[in-house]
PDB file of C-alpha atoms and ligand atoms in Angstrom:
ATOM      1  CA  MET A 191       0.000   0.000   0.000  1.00 90.00           C
ATOM      2  CA  LYS A 192       1.213   3.484  -0.887  1.00 92.00           C
ATOM      3  CA  LEU A 193      -0.404   6.229   1.134  1.00 93.00           C
ATOM      4  CA  GLY A 194       0.034  10.000   0.756  1.00 94.00           C
ATOM      5  CA  VAL A 195      -0.670  12.363   3.652  1.00 96.00           C
ATOM      6  CA  VAL A 196      -1.716  15.799   2.440  1.00 95.00           C
ATOM      7  CA  GLY A 197      -3.582  18.894   3.623  1.00 96.00           C
ATOM      8  CA  LYS A 198      -3.433  22.541   4.534  1.00 96.00           C
ATOM      9  CA  GLY A 199      -0.436  23.962   6.395  1.00 95.00           C
ATOM     10  CA  GLY A 200      -0.029  23.038  10.047  1.00 96.00           C
ATOM     11  CA  VAL A 201      -3.028  20.700  10.302  1.00 97.00           C
ATOM     12  CA  GLY A 202      -0.904  17.762  11.511  1.00 96.00           C
ATOM     13  CA  LYS A 203       0.209  15.943   8.334  1.00 96.00           C
ATOM     14  CA  THR A 204       3.684  15.100   9.631  1.00 95.00           C
ATOM     15  CA  THR A 205       2.378  14.042  13.039  1.00 95.00           C
ATOM     16  CA  VAL A 206      -0.276  11.773  11.507  1.00 95.00           C
ATOM     17  CA  CYS A 207       2.132  10.369   8.903  1.00 96.00           C
ATOM     18  CA  ALA A 208       4.652   9.452  11.607  1.00 95.00           C
ATOM     19  CA  MET A 209       1.996   7.894  13.828  1.00 95.00           C
ATOM     20  CA  LEU A 210       0.707   5.813  10.917  1.00 95.00           C
ATOM     21  CA  ALA A 211       4.231   4.700  10.019  1.00 95.00           C
ATOM     22  CA  ARG A 212       5.017   3.716  13.600  1.00 94.00           C
ATOM     23  CA  THR A 213       1.691   1.930  13.978  1.00 94.00           C
ATOM     24  CA  TYR A 214       2.315  -0.232  10.922  1.00 95.00           C
ATOM     25  CA  ALA A 215       5.946  -0.885  11.892  1.00 95.00           C
ATOM     26  CA  ARG A 216       4.917  -2.000  15.392  1.00 93.00           C
ATOM     27  CA  ARG A 217       2.521  -4.422  13.728  1.00 93.00           C
ATOM     28  CA  GLY A 218       5.491  -5.998  11.977  1.00 96.00           C
ATOM     29  CA  GLU A 219       4.927  -4.464   8.535  1.00 96.00           C
ATOM     30  CA  ARG A 220       7.873  -3.268   6.451  1.00 96.00           C
ATOM     31  CA  VAL A 221       7.359   0.490   6.335  1.00 97.00           C
ATOM     32  CA  VAL A 222       9.066   3.132   4.210  1.00 96.00           C
ATOM     33  CA  ALA A 223       8.316   6.767   5.086  1.00 96.00           C
ATOM     34  CA  ILE A 224       9.235   9.456   2.571  1.00 95.00           C
ATOM     35  CA  ASP A 225       9.544  13.095   3.597  1.00 94.00           C
ATOM     36  CA  THR A 226       8.886  15.353   0.600  1.00 92.00           C
ATOM     37  CA  ASP A 227       8.640  18.577   2.560  1.00 85.00           C
ATOM     38  CA  SER A 228      11.401  21.028   1.586  1.00 79.00           C
ATOM     39  CA  ASN A 229      11.498  21.859   5.299  1.00 82.00           C
ATOM     40  CA  PRO A 230      11.791  18.245   6.513  1.00 84.00           C
ATOM     41  CA  ASN A 231      10.667  17.211  10.009  1.00 89.00           C
ATOM     42  CA  LEU A 232       9.217  13.735   9.562  1.00 94.00           C
ATOM     43  CA  ALA A 233      12.316  11.968  10.918  1.00 94.00           C
ATOM     44  CA  VAL A 234      11.968  13.823  14.235  1.00 93.00           C
ATOM     45  CA  SER A 235       8.339  12.690  14.511  1.00 93.00           C
ATOM     46  CA  LEU A 236       9.602   9.166  13.817  1.00 94.00           C
ATOM     47  CA  GLY A 237      11.861   9.375  16.870  1.00 92.00           C
ATOM     48  CA  LEU A 238      15.205  10.570  15.473  1.00 92.00           C
ATOM     49  CA  SER A 239      17.042  13.465  17.077  1.00 90.00           C
ATOM     50  CA  PRO A 240      17.186  16.792  15.229  1.00 88.00           C
ATOM     51  CA  GLU A 241      20.921  16.121  14.704  1.00 91.00           C
ATOM     52  CA  ASP A 242      20.241  12.713  13.124  1.00 91.00           C
ATOM     53  CA  ASN A 243      17.523  14.309  11.008  1.00 89.00           C
ATOM     54  CA  GLU A 244      20.045  16.803   9.650  1.00 88.00           C
ATOM     55  CA  ALA A 245      22.472  13.974   8.841  1.00 90.00           C
ATOM     56  CA  ILE A 246      20.043  11.975   6.680  1.00 92.00           C
ATOM     57  CA  PRO A 247      21.272  12.022   3.072  1.00 91.00           C
ATOM     58  CA  VAL A 248      18.801  13.691   0.714  1.00 90.00           C
ATOM     59  CA  LEU A 249      17.962  12.046  -2.603  1.00 88.00           C
ATOM     60  CA  PRO A 250      19.728  13.585  -5.601  1.00 83.00           C
ATOM     61  CA  ARG A 251      17.191  15.793  -7.333  1.00 75.00           C
ATOM     62  CA  ALA A 252      17.176  14.582 -10.898  1.00 75.00           C
ATOM     63  CA  LEU A 253      17.247  10.878 -10.095  1.00 81.00           C
ATOM     64  CA  ILE A 254      14.534   8.999 -11.973  1.00 80.00           C
ATOM     65  CA  VAL A 255      14.239   5.651 -10.220  1.00 80.00           C
ATOM     66  CA  GLY A 256      14.157   2.664 -12.528  1.00 77.00           C
ATOM     67  CA  SER A 257      15.533   4.416 -15.630  1.00 77.00           C
ATOM     68  CA  PRO A 258      18.475   2.486 -17.157  1.00 78.00           C
ATOM     69  CA  SER A 259      21.262   4.807 -15.995  1.00 77.00           C
ATOM     70  CA  SER A 260      19.750   5.390 -12.563  1.00 83.00           C
ATOM     71  CA  LEU A 261      19.156   3.453  -9.357  1.00 86.00           C
ATOM     72  CA  THR A 262      16.579   0.755  -8.790  1.00 87.00           C
ATOM     73  CA  ALA A 263      14.188   1.179  -5.871  1.00 87.00           C
ATOM     74  CA  GLU A 264      16.198  -1.461  -4.001  1.00 89.00           C
ATOM     75  CA  GLN A 265      19.486   0.392  -4.539  1.00 90.00           C
ATOM     76  CA  LEU A 266      17.898   3.683  -3.538  1.00 90.00           C
ATOM     77  CA  LEU A 267      16.531   2.241  -0.303  1.00 92.00           C
ATOM     78  CA  ALA A 268      19.901   0.688   0.537  1.00 93.00           C
ATOM     79  CA  GLU A 269      21.808   3.884  -0.173  1.00 93.00           C
ATOM     80  CA  TYR A 270      19.445   6.542   1.182  1.00 93.00           C
ATOM     81  CA  GLY A 271      17.137   4.708   3.603  1.00 94.00           C
ATOM     82  CA  ARG A 272      17.805   5.274   7.298  1.00 95.00           C
ATOM     83  CA  PRO A 273      16.374   3.200  10.182  1.00 95.00           C
ATOM     84  CA  THR A 274      14.297   4.786  12.940  1.00 95.00           C
ATOM     85  CA  PRO A 275      13.653   3.421  16.456  1.00 93.00           C
ATOM     86  CA  ASP A 276      10.419   1.653  15.502  1.00 93.00           C
ATOM     87  CA  GLY A 277      11.975   0.081  12.421  1.00 95.00           C
ATOM     88  CA  VAL A 278      10.528   2.482   9.849  1.00 96.00           C
ATOM     89  CA  THR A 279      12.898   3.124   6.937  1.00 96.00           C
ATOM     90  CA  MET A 280      13.097   6.867   6.480  1.00 95.00           C
ATOM     91  CA  ILE A 281      13.830   8.556   3.133  1.00 94.00           C
ATOM     92  CA  SER A 282      14.502  12.275   2.927  1.00 92.00           C
ATOM     93  CA  ALA A 283      13.509  13.246  -0.606  1.00 87.00           C
ATOM     94  CA  ILE A 284      13.693  17.013  -0.746  1.00 76.00           C
ATOM     95  CA  LYS A 285      15.483  19.675   1.223  1.00 72.00           C
ATOM     96  CA  VAL A 286      16.156  23.307   0.490  1.00 70.00           C
ATOM     97  CA  THR A 287      19.725  24.089   1.527  1.00 71.00           C
ATOM     98  CA  GLN A 288      20.593  27.083  -0.610  1.00 69.00           C
ATOM     99  CA  ALA A 289      18.771  30.384  -0.990  1.00 70.00           C
ATOM    100  CA  GLY A 290      17.972  31.036  -4.637  1.00 68.00           C
ATOM    101  CA  GLY A 291      18.711  27.410  -5.513  1.00 69.00           C
ATOM    102  CA  GLY A 292      15.651  26.921  -7.738  1.00 70.00           C
ATOM    103  CA  CYS A 293      12.401  25.020  -7.438  1.00 73.00           C
ATOM    104  CA  THR A 294      12.012  21.484  -6.095  1.00 74.00           C
ATOM    105  CA  CYS A 295      10.140  20.018  -9.091  1.00 76.00           C
ATOM    106  CA  SER A 296      12.921  17.592  -9.992  1.00 75.00           C
ATOM    107  CA  GLY A 297      12.855  16.227  -6.440  1.00 76.00           C
ATOM    108  CA  HIS A 298       9.151  15.584  -6.818  1.00 80.00           C
ATOM    109  CA  ALA A 299       9.817  13.788 -10.106  1.00 77.00           C
ATOM    110  CA  THR A 300      12.210  11.528  -8.196  1.00 80.00           C
ATOM    111  CA  VAL A 301       9.539  10.697  -5.621  1.00 80.00           C
ATOM    112  CA  ARG A 302       6.987  10.086  -8.360  1.00 81.00           C
ATOM    113  CA  SER A 303       9.363   7.671 -10.088  1.00 78.00           C
ATOM    114  CA  LEU A 304      10.090   5.835  -6.824  1.00 81.00           C
ATOM    115  CA  LEU A 305       6.379   5.409  -6.092  1.00 82.00           C
ATOM    116  CA  GLY A 306       5.892   4.117  -9.634  1.00 81.00           C
ATOM    117  CA  GLN A 307       8.269   1.226  -8.996  1.00 77.00           C
ATOM    118  CA  VAL A 308       7.178  -2.129  -7.665  1.00 75.00           C
ATOM    119  CA  MET A 309       7.575  -1.167  -4.012  1.00 76.00           C
ATOM    120  CA  ALA A 310       5.720  -4.271  -2.839  1.00 76.00           C
ATOM    121  CA  GLU A 311       9.004  -6.197  -2.917  1.00 83.00           C
ATOM    122  CA  HIS A 312      10.584  -3.761  -0.465  1.00 88.00           C
ATOM    123  CA  ALA A 313       7.780  -2.386   1.677  1.00 93.00           C
ATOM    124  CA  ASP A 314       4.328  -3.439   2.808  1.00 94.00           C
ATOM    125  CA  VAL A 315       3.406   0.173   3.471  1.00 94.00           C
ATOM    126  CA  THR A 316       4.941   3.271   1.886  1.00 94.00           C
ATOM    127  CA  LEU A 317       3.890   6.587   3.410  1.00 96.00           C
ATOM    128  CA  VAL A 318       4.571   9.997   1.909  1.00 95.00           C
ATOM    129  CA  ASP A 319       4.468  13.160   4.010  1.00 95.00           C
ATOM    130  CA  MET A 320       3.677  16.073   1.707  1.00 90.00           C
ATOM    131  CA  GLU A 321       4.300  19.766   1.863  1.00 85.00           C
ATOM    132  CA  ALA A 322       1.206  21.892   2.523  1.00 86.00           C
ATOM    133  CA  GLY A 323      -0.953  22.986  -0.369  1.00 72.00           C
ATOM    134  CA  LEU A 324      -1.963  21.534  -3.689  1.00 78.00           C
ATOM    135  CA  GLU A 325       1.069  21.890  -5.919  1.00 73.00           C
ATOM    136  CA  HIS A 326       2.008  18.220  -5.581  1.00 73.00           C
ATOM    137  CA  LEU A 327      -1.231  17.492  -7.442  1.00 74.00           C
ATOM    138  CA  SER A 328      -0.641  20.030 -10.219  1.00 68.00           C
ATOM    139  CA  ARG A 329       3.012  19.287 -10.982  1.00 64.00           C
ATOM    140  CA  SER A 330       3.635  17.477 -14.239  1.00 60.00           C
ATOM    141  CA  GLY A 331       2.385  13.928 -13.695  1.00 66.00           C
ATOM    142  CA  GLY A 332       1.536  14.614 -10.042  1.00 75.00           C
ATOM    143  CA  THR A 333       3.969  13.584  -7.306  1.00 78.00           C
ATOM    144  CA  LEU A 334       1.410  11.238  -5.815  1.00 83.00           C
ATOM    145  CA  ALA A 335      -0.115   9.796  -9.004  1.00 80.00           C
ATOM    146  CA  HIS A 336       1.046   6.296  -8.046  1.00 82.00           C
ATOM    147  CA  THR A 337      -0.368   6.279  -4.528  1.00 87.00           C
ATOM    148  CA  ASP A 338      -3.304   4.038  -3.620  1.00 89.00           C
ATOM    149  CA  VAL A 339      -4.792   6.200  -0.905  1.00 91.00           C
ATOM    150  CA  LEU A 340      -4.696   9.875   0.011  1.00 93.00           C
ATOM    151  CA  LEU A 341      -5.419  10.976   3.544  1.00 95.00           C
ATOM    152  CA  VAL A 342      -6.284  14.664   3.676  1.00 97.00           C
ATOM    153  CA  VAL A 343      -5.680  15.875   7.215  1.00 98.00           C
ATOM    154  CA  MET A 344      -7.905  18.723   8.420  1.00 98.00           C
ATOM    155  CA  GLU A 345      -8.151  20.817  11.561  1.00 98.00           C
ATOM    156  CA  PRO A 346     -11.469  22.182  12.781  1.00 98.00           C
ATOM    157  CA  SER A 347     -11.498  25.116  10.364  1.00 97.00           C
ATOM    158  CA  ARG A 348     -13.575  25.740   7.258  1.00 98.00           C
ATOM    159  CA  LYS A 349     -10.473  26.567   5.216  1.00 97.00           C
ATOM    160  CA  SER A 350      -8.863  23.230   5.918  1.00 97.00           C
ATOM    161  CA  VAL A 351     -12.050  21.402   4.856  1.00 98.00           C
ATOM    162  CA  ILE A 352     -12.209  23.507   1.678  1.00 97.00           C
ATOM    163  CA  THR A 353      -8.572  22.548   1.010  1.00 96.00           C
ATOM    164  CA  ALA A 354      -9.611  18.917   1.418  1.00 97.00           C
ATOM    165  CA  ALA A 355     -12.468  19.371  -1.050  1.00 97.00           C
ATOM    166  CA  ARG A 356     -10.104  20.870  -3.634  1.00 95.00           C
ATOM    167  CA  THR A 357      -7.721  17.973  -3.029  1.00 94.00           C
ATOM    168  CA  VAL A 358     -10.462  15.407  -3.616  1.00 94.00           C
ATOM    169  CA  THR A 359     -11.319  16.964  -6.993  1.00 93.00           C
ATOM    170  CA  LEU A 360      -7.702  17.179  -8.176  1.00 91.00           C
ATOM    171  CA  ALA A 361      -6.814  13.707  -6.940  1.00 90.00           C
ATOM    172  CA  HIS A 362      -9.739  12.219  -8.861  1.00 90.00           C
ATOM    173  CA  GLU A 363      -8.389  13.939 -11.973  1.00 88.00           C
ATOM    174  CA  LEU A 364      -5.059  12.188 -11.333  1.00 84.00           C
ATOM    175  CA  GLY A 365      -6.861   8.858 -11.124  1.00 86.00           C
ATOM    176  CA  ILE A 366      -6.555   8.381  -7.357  1.00 87.00           C
ATOM    177  CA  ASP A 367      -9.882   6.937  -6.207  1.00 86.00           C
ATOM    178  CA  ARG A 368      -9.408   6.419  -2.516  1.00 91.00           C
ATOM    179  CA  ILE A 369      -9.299   9.794  -0.809  1.00 93.00           C
ATOM    180  CA  PHE A 370     -10.380  10.302   2.765  1.00 95.00           C
ATOM    181  CA  GLY A 371     -10.533  13.345   4.981  1.00 97.00           C
ATOM    182  CA  LEU A 372      -9.153  12.900   8.496  1.00 98.00           C
ATOM    183  CA  GLY A 373     -10.143  15.428  11.144  1.00 98.00           C
ATOM    184  CA  ASN A 374      -7.393  16.305  13.616  1.00 97.00           C
ATOM    185  CA  LYS A 375      -6.941  18.498  16.707  1.00 97.00           C
ATOM    186  CA  ALA A 376     -10.601  18.080  17.624  1.00 97.00           C
ATOM    187  CA  ARG A 377     -11.886  19.313  20.965  1.00 93.00           C
ATOM    188  CA  LEU A 378     -14.418  16.557  21.439  1.00 79.00           C
ATOM    189  CA  PRO A 379     -17.338  16.267  20.994  1.00 87.00           C
ATOM    190  CA  ALA A 380     -18.138  19.665  19.447  1.00 92.00           C
ATOM    191  CA  ASP A 381     -15.548  19.480  16.674  1.00 97.00           C
ATOM    192  CA  GLU A 382     -16.661  16.003  15.629  1.00 95.00           C
ATOM    193  CA  GLY A 383     -19.984  17.517  14.583  1.00 96.00           C
ATOM    194  CA  PHE A 384     -18.174  20.338  12.799  1.00 97.00           C
ATOM    195  CA  PHE A 385     -16.154  17.864  10.714  1.00 98.00           C
ATOM    196  CA  ALA A 386     -19.225  15.745   9.950  1.00 97.00           C
ATOM    197  CA  ASP A 387     -21.277  18.759   8.822  1.00 98.00           C
ATOM    198  CA  LEU A 388     -18.575  20.488   6.782  1.00 98.00           C
ATOM    199  CA  CYS A 389     -17.375  17.305   5.104  1.00 98.00           C
ATOM    200  CA  ALA A 390     -20.963  16.518   4.091  1.00 98.00           C
ATOM    201  CA  GLU A 391     -21.361  20.068   2.760  1.00 98.00           C
ATOM    202  CA  TYR A 392     -18.127  19.907   0.725  1.00 98.00           C
ATOM    203  CA  ASP A 393     -18.354  16.247  -0.323  1.00 97.00           C
ATOM    204  CA  VAL A 394     -15.258  15.084   1.525  1.00 97.00           C
ATOM    205  CA  PRO A 395     -15.484  11.419   2.632  1.00 96.00           C
ATOM    206  CA  LEU A 396     -14.683  11.594   6.348  1.00 96.00           C
ATOM    207  CA  ALA A 397     -12.576   8.695   7.623  1.00 95.00           C
ATOM    208  CA  GLY A 398     -12.613   9.747  11.256  1.00 95.00           C
ATOM    209  CA  VAL A 399     -11.535  12.347  13.758  1.00 96.00           C
ATOM    210  CA  LEU A 400      -8.443  12.499  15.987  1.00 96.00           C
ATOM    211  CA  PRO A 401      -8.550  14.493  19.218  1.00 95.00           C
ATOM    212  CA  TYR A 402      -6.427  17.442  20.179  1.00 95.00           C
ATOM    213  CA  ASP A 403      -3.865  15.671  22.337  1.00 93.00           C
ATOM    214  CA  ASP A 404      -1.870  17.286  25.122  1.00 91.00           C
ATOM    215  CA  GLY A 405       0.767  14.541  24.841  1.00 89.00           C
ATOM    216  CA  VAL A 406       1.416  15.515  21.209  1.00 91.00           C
ATOM    217  CA  ARG A 407       1.623  19.172  22.143  1.00 90.00           C
ATOM    218  CA  ALA A 408       3.979  18.501  25.073  1.00 88.00           C
ATOM    219  CA  ALA A 409       6.278  16.251  23.033  1.00 87.00           C
ATOM    220  CA  ASP A 410       6.551  18.928  20.364  1.00 87.00           C
ATOM    221  CA  ARG A 411       7.270  21.732  22.813  1.00 88.00           C
ATOM    222  CA  ASP A 412       9.727  19.740  24.949  1.00 85.00           C
ATOM    223  CA  GLY A 413      11.522  18.260  21.954  1.00 81.00           C
ATOM    224  CA  THR A 414      10.848  14.744  23.227  1.00 81.00           C
ATOM    225  CA  ASP A 415       9.671  11.705  21.346  1.00 82.00           C
ATOM    226  CA  LEU A 416       5.946  10.993  21.271  1.00 76.00           C
ATOM    227  CA  GLY A 417       6.168   7.675  23.076  1.00 66.00           C
ATOM    228  CA  ALA A 418       3.432   5.103  23.402  1.00 61.00           C
ATOM    229  CA  ASP A 419       2.336   6.495  26.793  1.00 63.00           C
ATOM    230  CA  SER A 420       2.201  10.197  26.014  1.00 63.00           C
ATOM    231  CA  GLY A 421       0.356   9.538  22.754  1.00 72.00           C
ATOM    232  CA  ALA A 422      -2.054   6.913  24.070  1.00 81.00           C
ATOM    233  CA  THR A 423      -5.280   8.880  23.568  1.00 85.00           C
ATOM    234  CA  ILE A 424      -4.617   9.877  19.997  1.00 92.00           C
ATOM    235  CA  GLN A 425      -3.158   6.434  19.204  1.00 91.00           C
ATOM    236  CA  ASP A 426      -6.425   4.777  20.274  1.00 91.00           C
ATOM    237  CA  ALA A 427      -8.361   7.111  17.988  1.00 93.00           C
ATOM    238  CA  LEU A 428      -5.955   6.461  15.122  1.00 94.00           C
ATOM    239  CA  ASP A 429      -6.261   2.700  15.565  1.00 94.00           C
ATOM    240  CA  GLN A 430     -10.052   3.034  15.321  1.00 92.00           C
ATOM    241  CA  VAL A 431      -9.818   5.134  12.159  1.00 92.00           C
ATOM    242  CA  LEU A 432      -7.405   2.642  10.601  1.00 92.00           C
ATOM    243  CA  ALA A 433      -9.662  -0.295  11.415  1.00 90.00           C
ATOM    244  CA  GLU A 434     -12.537   1.415   9.615  1.00 85.00           C
ATOM    245  CA  LEU A 435     -10.413   2.495   6.675  1.00 86.00           C
ATOM    246  CA  GLU A 436      -8.806  -0.879   6.199  1.00 86.00           C
ATOM    247  CA  SER A 437     -12.217  -2.404   5.666  1.00 81.00           C
ATOM    248  CA  ALA A 438     -12.876   0.247   2.995  1.00 74.00           C
ATOM    249  CA  TRP A 439      -9.611  -0.023   1.061  1.00 72.00           C
ATOM    250  CA  THR A 440      -9.215  -3.316  -0.674  1.00 65.00           C
ATOM    251  CA  LEU A 441      -5.925  -2.650  -2.362  1.00 55.00           C
ATOM    252  CA  PRO A 442      -4.826  -4.261  -5.568  1.00 52.00           C
ATOM    253  CA  SER A 443      -1.479  -2.503  -5.139  1.00 44.00           C
ATOM    254  CA  SER A 444      -0.526  -4.376  -1.991  1.00 41.00           C
ATOM    255  CA  GLN A 445      -0.050  -7.327  -4.313  1.00 40.00           C
ATOM    256  CA  GLY A 446       1.515  -5.370  -7.175  1.00 38.00           C
ATOM    257  CA  ALA A 447       3.070  -2.040  -8.183  1.00 37.00           C
TER     258      ALA A 447
HETATM  259  N1  ATP B 300      -3.770  15.899  17.490  1.00 59.64           N
HETATM  260  C1  ATP B 300      -2.938  16.875  17.868  1.00 59.64           C
HETATM  261  N2  ATP B 300      -3.006  17.392  19.127  1.00 59.64           N
HETATM  262  C2  ATP B 300      -2.193  18.387  19.531  1.00 59.64           C
HETATM  263  N3  ATP B 300      -1.268  18.941  18.738  1.00 59.64           N
HETATM  264  C3  ATP B 300      -1.132  18.479  17.484  1.00 59.64           C
HETATM  265  C4  ATP B 300      -1.943  17.422  16.977  1.00 59.64           C
HETATM  266  N4  ATP B 300      -1.583  17.158  15.697  1.00 59.64           N
HETATM  267  C5  ATP B 300      -0.576  18.007  15.419  1.00 59.64           C
HETATM  268  N5  ATP B 300      -0.303  18.804  16.490  1.00 59.64           N
HETATM  269  C6  ATP B 300       0.698  19.875  16.567  1.00 59.64           C
HETATM  270  O1  ATP B 300       0.410  20.807  15.543  1.00 59.64           O
HETATM  271  C7  ATP B 300       1.625  21.325  15.018  1.00 59.64           C
HETATM  272  C8  ATP B 300       1.661  21.080  13.514  1.00 59.64           C
HETATM  273  O2  ATP B 300       1.754  19.688  13.314  1.00 59.64           O
HETATM  274  P1  ATP B 300       2.519  19.084  12.063  1.00 59.64           P
HETATM  275  O3  ATP B 300       3.888  19.625  11.947  1.00 59.64           O
HETATM  276  O4  ATP B 300       2.341  17.624  12.114  1.00 59.64           O
HETATM  277  O5  ATP B 300       1.616  19.715  10.901  1.00 59.64           O
HETATM  278  P2  ATP B 300       1.881  19.718   9.337  1.00 59.64           P
HETATM  279  O6  ATP B 300       0.547  19.700   8.696  1.00 59.64           O
HETATM  280  O7  ATP B 300       2.817  18.638   8.978  1.00 59.64           O
HETATM  281  O8  ATP B 300       2.584  21.135   9.151  1.00 59.64           O
HETATM  282  P3  ATP B 300       3.298  21.674   7.786  1.00 59.64           P
HETATM  283  O9  ATP B 300       2.190  22.161   6.904  1.00 59.64           O
HETATM  284  O10 ATP B 300       4.168  22.778   8.304  1.00 59.64           O
HETATM  285  O11 ATP B 300       4.058  20.535   7.195  1.00 59.64           O
HETATM  286  C9  ATP B 300       2.763  20.662  15.765  1.00 59.64           C
HETATM  287  O12 ATP B 300       3.167  21.511  16.805  1.00 59.64           O
HETATM  288  C10 ATP B 300       2.120  19.393  16.317  1.00 59.64           C
HETATM  289  O13 ATP B 300       2.732  18.937  17.498  1.00 59.64           O
HETATM  290 MG1   MG B 301       4.610  18.710   7.869  1.00 59.64          MG
END
């Protein structure tokens, strides 16, 4: 399964992506997590220190995986993949290191080519943490065209639900059929109703709602890892959402490309 995590800025994409990756890894699945944010933080949410995050090698920009003169997915994972404490293999795909250094489109082409490869031989679950906004859907070919599922994370704001609605439309145009909104940072129960109403109004299929979690907030502020204890409340909610989603996504791609 290849799953992209998208949504408006600051809604919790990286947090949710890391929690999903760790959940699957703890279940014994082989998980690859790809950070495509030019300001990468996913590795920290996966339990690496900021120093180790900085040391992760970034994929060369113009590398088209699987082309004759390039690397295979297997070679790329061996060369650029880095282990995290829960056993997730972390790939840092894009990073801006130089002011005025140009756009990141070629990095997105690299990610697109990697996702287009037969990842099933190397990973049971591949997760992609995206930069905020919609450009990954408009770029030539679409960075996420080869994903099976898109999770559009939302916070309890109308603008984030509208972003999700725009994402659903564009993703359908790319041929991605399974797109689900995921509410986050909800002050229960009032915000659950907000997500249900707005998603119905804007035609966003709502997968579930995750609570605002003080453990997540504290881990972020203290610079500590979101361990199993501090994240217990939100983890329970995520497990419930996953159980419902997994019954909805029968995935041909978990057997193939
Ligand atoms: N359920 C939650 N409860 C409390 N805080 C949360 C929750 N989810 C995310 N946060 C906090 O919200 C902030 C933004 O989260 P995160 O970085 O995951 O968002 P993002 O969508 O990836 O942001 P960006 O658009 O910058 O990539 C962080 O401080 C994070 O700790
Ligand atoms: Mg992020």
